XYZ file of C-alpha atoms in Angstrom:
97
model
C -12.558 8.531 -12.069
C -9.448 6.808 -10.583
C -9.190 3.024 -10.224
C -7.285 0.934 -7.696
C -6.036 -2.458 -8.872
C -4.279 -5.006 -6.770
C -1.831 -7.399 -8.277
C -2.614 -11.073 -7.797
C 0.006 -11.606 -5.081
C -1.330 -8.360 -3.265
C -4.863 -9.631 -3.528
C -3.818 -12.960 -2.008
C -1.991 -11.146 0.807
C -5.001 -8.885 1.433
C -7.285 -12.014 1.761
C -4.928 -13.532 4.286
C -5.095 -10.504 6.543
C -7.084 -10.778 9.669
C -10.772 -10.074 9.041
C -10.682 -7.112 11.334
C -8.019 -5.407 9.373
C -9.461 -5.718 5.881
C -12.111 -2.912 6.323
C -9.395 -0.662 7.620
C -7.141 -1.179 4.588
C -10.016 -1.048 2.113
C -11.260 2.336 3.515
C -7.691 3.820 3.628
C -7.246 2.752 -0.163
C -10.534 4.407 -1.083
C -9.785 7.464 0.934
C -6.156 8.062 0.049
C -5.927 6.627 -3.442
C -9.307 7.027 -4.967
C -10.823 10.267 -3.379
C -7.439 12.006 -2.844
C -4.590 12.515 -5.286
C -2.346 9.395 -4.822
C 0.771 11.352 -5.754
C 0.195 14.125 -3.247
C 2.529 13.934 -0.267
C 0.964 13.742 3.177
C 2.124 12.577 6.525
C 1.133 9.001 5.774
C 1.462 8.900 1.930
C 4.636 9.751 0.127
C 7.022 8.922 -2.744
C 9.701 6.408 -1.886
C 13.125 8.178 -1.309
C 15.086 5.400 -3.067
C 14.114 3.767 -6.345
C 12.474 0.263 -5.838
C 11.638 -2.352 -8.359
C 8.241 -2.807 -6.456
C 6.757 0.510 -6.129
C 7.100 4.398 -6.307
C 4.735 5.311 -3.426
C 4.018 4.177 0.048
C 0.854 4.543 2.211
C 1.002 3.911 5.924
C -2.006 2.574 7.764
C -1.131 2.108 11.430
C 1.346 -0.698 11.140
C 0.404 -1.777 7.670
C 2.107 -0.663 4.515
C 0.716 -0.338 0.991
C 3.167 0.106 -1.799
C 1.895 1.270 -5.222
C 2.483 2.929 -8.600
C 0.461 5.392 -10.429
C -0.194 5.136 -14.228
C -2.540 7.899 -15.285
C -5.942 7.216 -13.588
C -4.785 3.636 -12.637
C -3.315 3.063 -9.206
C -1.622 -0.339 -9.048
C -1.074 -1.740 -5.545
C 2.063 -3.875 -5.750
C 2.767 -4.827 -2.059
C 0.870 -5.021 1.115
C 2.644 -5.837 4.341
C 2.910 -5.400 8.053
C 5.673 -3.231 9.722
C 7.178 -4.952 12.733
C 9.813 -2.782 14.279
C 12.419 -2.458 11.440
C 10.978 -5.384 9.454
C 8.446 -5.341 6.537
C 6.551 -8.575 6.545
C 4.890 -9.322 3.134
C 3.148 -12.621 2.691
C 4.758 -14.092 5.794
C 8.347 -13.263 4.571
C 10.718 -10.396 5.441
C 11.130 -8.101 2.481
C 13.698 -5.432 1.909
C 12.711 -2.650 -0.482
C-alpha cells in the first residue's frame, strides 16, 4: 500500500487553503498518488523537465500545483501552491522552481 506524506510546511499550506479547495486536493492526492502509480506520466501528472531541489514530479489540479518525490511506497508532498498566470504562489510567496 502506498502512503502519501506531507512535509510540515506543506501541511501548513494545505490547512491555509480555502475550505472549498481542500476536498478537491485531498481527493486528487488519493486518486493520483495512492490509487494510481505516482510515477506514471499523464496529462496532469508528470516528471519535472528540469532538476529541482524541491521535487521530482508535479501534479496539476485545476490552478493548484502539487510537487512531490517518490521513495519506494512513500510519496512525499514537498510543495503545494497556486498557479496564477506565470507565477507559482506557495505559502503566500512567489516561488521559482
